Amino acid sequence: EKGYFTYPNGDSFEGTFSGNLFYEGTYKETKSSETFNGQYKNGREYSGMWYDKKGNVKAVVINGITKQP
């Protein structure tokens, strides 16, 4: 199911949910303006990329493991 969720601190997620957990989409951290775009497993980042506020790749997530580029 597609949807949008915003935390009280302003962080947000837009994408698909599986049950009440994030499944696939974009998470944005308000304070740092960093975003994660990709898939989630059990509500946690599983496969995708973190971008800084300028759109540069900050980290890659593969099988739930975050690696610096």
XYZ file of N, CA, C and O in Angstrom:
276
model
N 0.836 -1.173 0.000
C 0.000 0.000 0.000
C 0.884 1.239 0.000
O 1.817 1.354 0.779
N 0.594 2.193 -0.892
C 1.375 3.421 -0.964
C 0.904 4.408 0.079
O -0.269 4.442 0.438
N 1.854 5.217 0.559
C 1.485 6.203 1.553
C 2.616 7.146 1.885
O 3.697 7.102 1.282
N 2.369 7.999 2.863
C 3.308 9.021 3.316
C 3.238 9.067 4.837
O 2.148 9.038 5.404
N 4.412 9.120 5.469
C 4.467 9.160 6.927
C 5.449 10.238 7.346
O 6.545 10.333 6.800
N 5.060 11.049 8.338
C 5.948 12.085 8.859
C 6.095 11.912 10.366
O 5.096 11.794 11.080
N 7.345 11.884 10.834
C 7.642 11.825 12.265
C 7.483 13.214 12.877
O 7.578 14.224 12.162
N 7.325 13.314 14.197
C 7.206 14.627 14.858
C 8.406 15.541 14.594
O 8.254 16.760 14.560
N 9.609 14.971 14.373
C 10.793 15.808 14.121
C 10.878 16.280 12.672
O 11.809 16.980 12.304
N 9.915 15.876 11.814
C 9.891 16.319 10.425
C 10.426 15.310 9.432
O 10.233 15.466 8.224
N 11.152 14.282 9.904
C 11.621 13.233 8.997
C 10.404 12.596 8.336
O 9.325 12.515 8.944
N 10.565 12.142 7.085
C 9.411 11.597 6.384
C 9.779 10.410 5.506
O 10.931 10.225 5.126
N 8.760 9.616 5.203
C 8.887 8.479 4.296
C 7.731 8.536 3.319
O 6.584 8.743 3.711
N 8.065 8.353 2.033
C 7.035 8.265 1.008
C 7.311 7.023 0.176
O 8.422 6.833 -0.315
N 6.310 6.164 0.062
C 6.490 4.951 -0.716
C 5.463 3.905 -0.364
O 4.335 4.221 -0.002
N 5.892 2.645 -0.437
C 4.977 1.549 -0.141
C 5.279 0.968 1.234
O 6.418 0.977 1.689
N 4.224 0.471 1.856
C 4.299 -0.138 3.174
C 3.905 -1.604 3.070
O 3.101 -1.977 2.219
N 4.470 -2.420 3.934
C 4.051 -3.810 4.086
C 3.579 -3.932 5.527
O 4.392 -3.876 6.452
N 2.265 -4.046 5.711
C 1.729 -3.941 7.055
C 1.916 -2.509 7.502
O 1.594 -1.578 6.777
N 2.495 -2.298 8.650
C 2.782 -0.943 9.131
C 4.252 -0.580 8.983
O 4.705 0.389 9.578
N 5.020 -1.350 8.199
C 6.457 -1.125 8.048
C 6.786 -0.569 6.673
O 6.126 -0.880 5.683
N 7.855 0.248 6.613
C 8.346 0.726 5.318
C 8.736 -0.478 4.471
O 9.319 -1.437 4.978
N 8.451 -0.424 3.164
C 8.816 -1.521 2.264
C 9.720 -1.024 1.128
O 10.779 -1.565 0.900
N 9.284 0.025 0.430
C 10.103 0.573 -0.644
C 9.734 2.034 -0.849
O 8.554 2.370 -0.926
N 10.764 2.898 -0.925
C 10.492 4.307 -1.134
C 11.635 5.194 -0.706
O 12.788 4.770 -0.676
N 11.290 6.423 -0.345
C 12.290 7.433 -0.008
C 12.063 7.960 1.406
O 10.967 8.394 1.749
N 13.128 7.917 2.200
C 13.124 8.446 3.565
C 13.970 9.711 3.561
O 15.089 9.711 3.044
N 13.450 10.788 4.127
C 14.196 12.047 4.172
C 14.376 12.492 5.610
O 13.418 12.579 6.370
N 15.653 12.756 5.967
C 15.976 13.298 7.286
C 15.950 14.818 7.179
O 16.703 15.401 6.408
N 15.099 15.439 7.954
C 14.920 16.885 7.885
C 16.168 17.654 8.305
O 16.594 18.576 7.615
N 16.767 17.267 9.429
C 17.905 18.013 9.979
C 19.103 18.043 9.021
O 19.710 19.079 8.800
N 19.438 16.900 8.427
C 20.619 16.815 7.563
C 20.290 16.958 6.076
O 21.197 17.103 5.259
N 19.023 16.877 5.722
C 18.552 16.870 4.327
C 19.068 15.668 3.547
O 19.095 15.675 2.327
N 19.504 14.616 4.264
C 19.942 13.386 3.595
C 18.729 12.515 3.297
O 17.724 12.567 4.011
N 18.819 11.728 2.227
C 17.718 10.849 1.860
C 18.225 9.438 1.594
O 19.361 9.238 1.167
N 17.362 8.477 1.888
C 17.608 7.076 1.517
C 16.536 6.703 0.524
O 15.349 6.930 0.755
N 16.957 6.120 -0.592
C 16.017 5.662 -1.596
C 16.282 4.187 -1.843
O 17.394 3.811 -2.219
N 15.271 3.353 -1.585
C 15.471 1.936 -1.814
C 14.442 1.068 -1.126
O 13.329 1.498 -0.839
N 14.850 -0.164 -0.849
C 13.968 -1.153 -0.248
C 14.301 -1.370 1.222
O 15.445 -1.185 1.644
N 13.287 -1.781 1.946
C 13.398 -2.057 3.377
C 13.018 -3.510 3.628
O 12.236 -4.099 2.881
N 13.582 -4.080 4.661
C 13.211 -5.418 5.104
C 12.989 -5.333 6.604
O 13.867 -4.841 7.323
N 11.826 -5.767 7.059
C 11.446 -5.654 8.473
C 11.537 -4.208 8.962
O 11.912 -3.948 10.097
N 11.225 -3.266 8.060
C 11.211 -1.851 8.424
C 12.559 -1.170 8.469
O 12.662 -0.008 8.844
N 13.634 -1.875 8.063
C 14.995 -1.305 8.105
C 15.577 -1.255 6.690
O 15.217 -2.065 5.844
N 16.499 -0.310 6.453
C 17.118 -0.200 5.133
C 17.736 -1.539 4.744
O 18.457 -2.152 5.538
N 17.458 -1.994 3.524
C 17.969 -3.289 3.086
C 18.761 -3.186 1.776
O 19.801 -3.811 1.636
N 18.273 -2.407 0.835
C 18.942 -2.294 -0.456
C 18.641 -0.917 -1.053
O 17.483 -0.598 -1.320
N 19.682 -0.114 -1.218
C 19.473 1.216 -1.788
C 20.652 2.119 -1.524
O 21.756 1.647 -1.231
N 20.413 3.438 -1.626
C 21.492 4.407 -1.457
C 21.069 5.572 -0.590
O 19.927 6.021 -0.657
N 22.016 6.046 0.209
C 21.875 7.278 0.978
C 22.510 8.398 0.157
O 23.592 8.233 -0.406
N 21.822 9.550 0.096
C 22.327 10.711 -0.630
C 22.447 11.892 0.327
O 21.616 12.063 1.220
N 23.497 12.720 0.107
C 23.621 13.929 0.908
C 22.682 14.997 0.350
O 21.976 14.771 -0.644
N 22.676 16.184 0.955
C 21.724 17.217 0.554
C 21.961 17.734 -0.866
O 21.075 18.324 -1.459
N 23.142 17.484 -1.422
C 23.439 17.902 -2.789
C 23.139 16.812 -3.817
O 23.326 17.014 -5.004
N 22.707 15.636 -3.331
C 22.384 14.540 -4.239
C 23.538 13.598 -4.515
O 23.425 12.697 -5.341
N 24.668 13.789 -3.819
C 25.814 12.903 -3.983
C 25.606 11.637 -3.150
O 25.072 11.702 -2.041
N 26.059 10.501 -3.667
C 25.928 9.243 -2.932
C 26.792 9.307 -1.687
O 27.994 9.571 -1.757
N 26.175 9.082 -0.538
C 26.878 9.092 0.744
C 27.229 7.679 1.188
O 28.276 7.432 1.755
N 26.298 6.731 0.939
C 26.509 5.341 1.330
C 25.607 4.436 0.491
O 24.576 4.867 -0.015
N 26.022 3.180 0.389
C 25.261 2.167 -0.332
C 24.861 1.100 0.669
O 25.673 0.693 1.496
N 23.612 0.648 0.599
C 23.122 -0.413 1.472
C 22.850 -1.644 0.617
O 22.070 -1.591 -0.328
N 23.528 -2.743 0.951
C 23.364 -4.009 0.233
C 23.094 -5.094 1.257
O 23.888 -5.289 2.180
N 21.958 -5.776 1.106
C 21.565 -6.845 2.034
C 21.594 -6.389 3.491
O 22.025 -7.121 4.382
N 21.188 -5.137 3.731
C 21.110 -4.607 5.080
C 22.409 -4.082 5.650
O 22.460 -3.608 6.781
N 23.490 -4.136 4.866
C 24.796 -3.666 5.329
C 25.137 -2.348 4.629
O 25.132 -2.270 3.403
N 25.444 -1.324 5.417
C 25.767 -0.006 4.878
C 27.267 0.092 4.626
O 28.075 -0.199 5.493
N 27.597 0.504 3.390
C 29.010 0.659 3.005
C 29.217 2.045 2.417
O 28.359 2.562 1.721
N 30.359 2.631 2.727
C 30.723 3.919 2.164
C 31.172 3.696 0.718
O 31.814 2.694 0.422
N 30.860 4.638 -0.178
C 31.253 4.466 -1.609
C 32.756 4.559 -1.803
O 33.471 5.033 -0.983
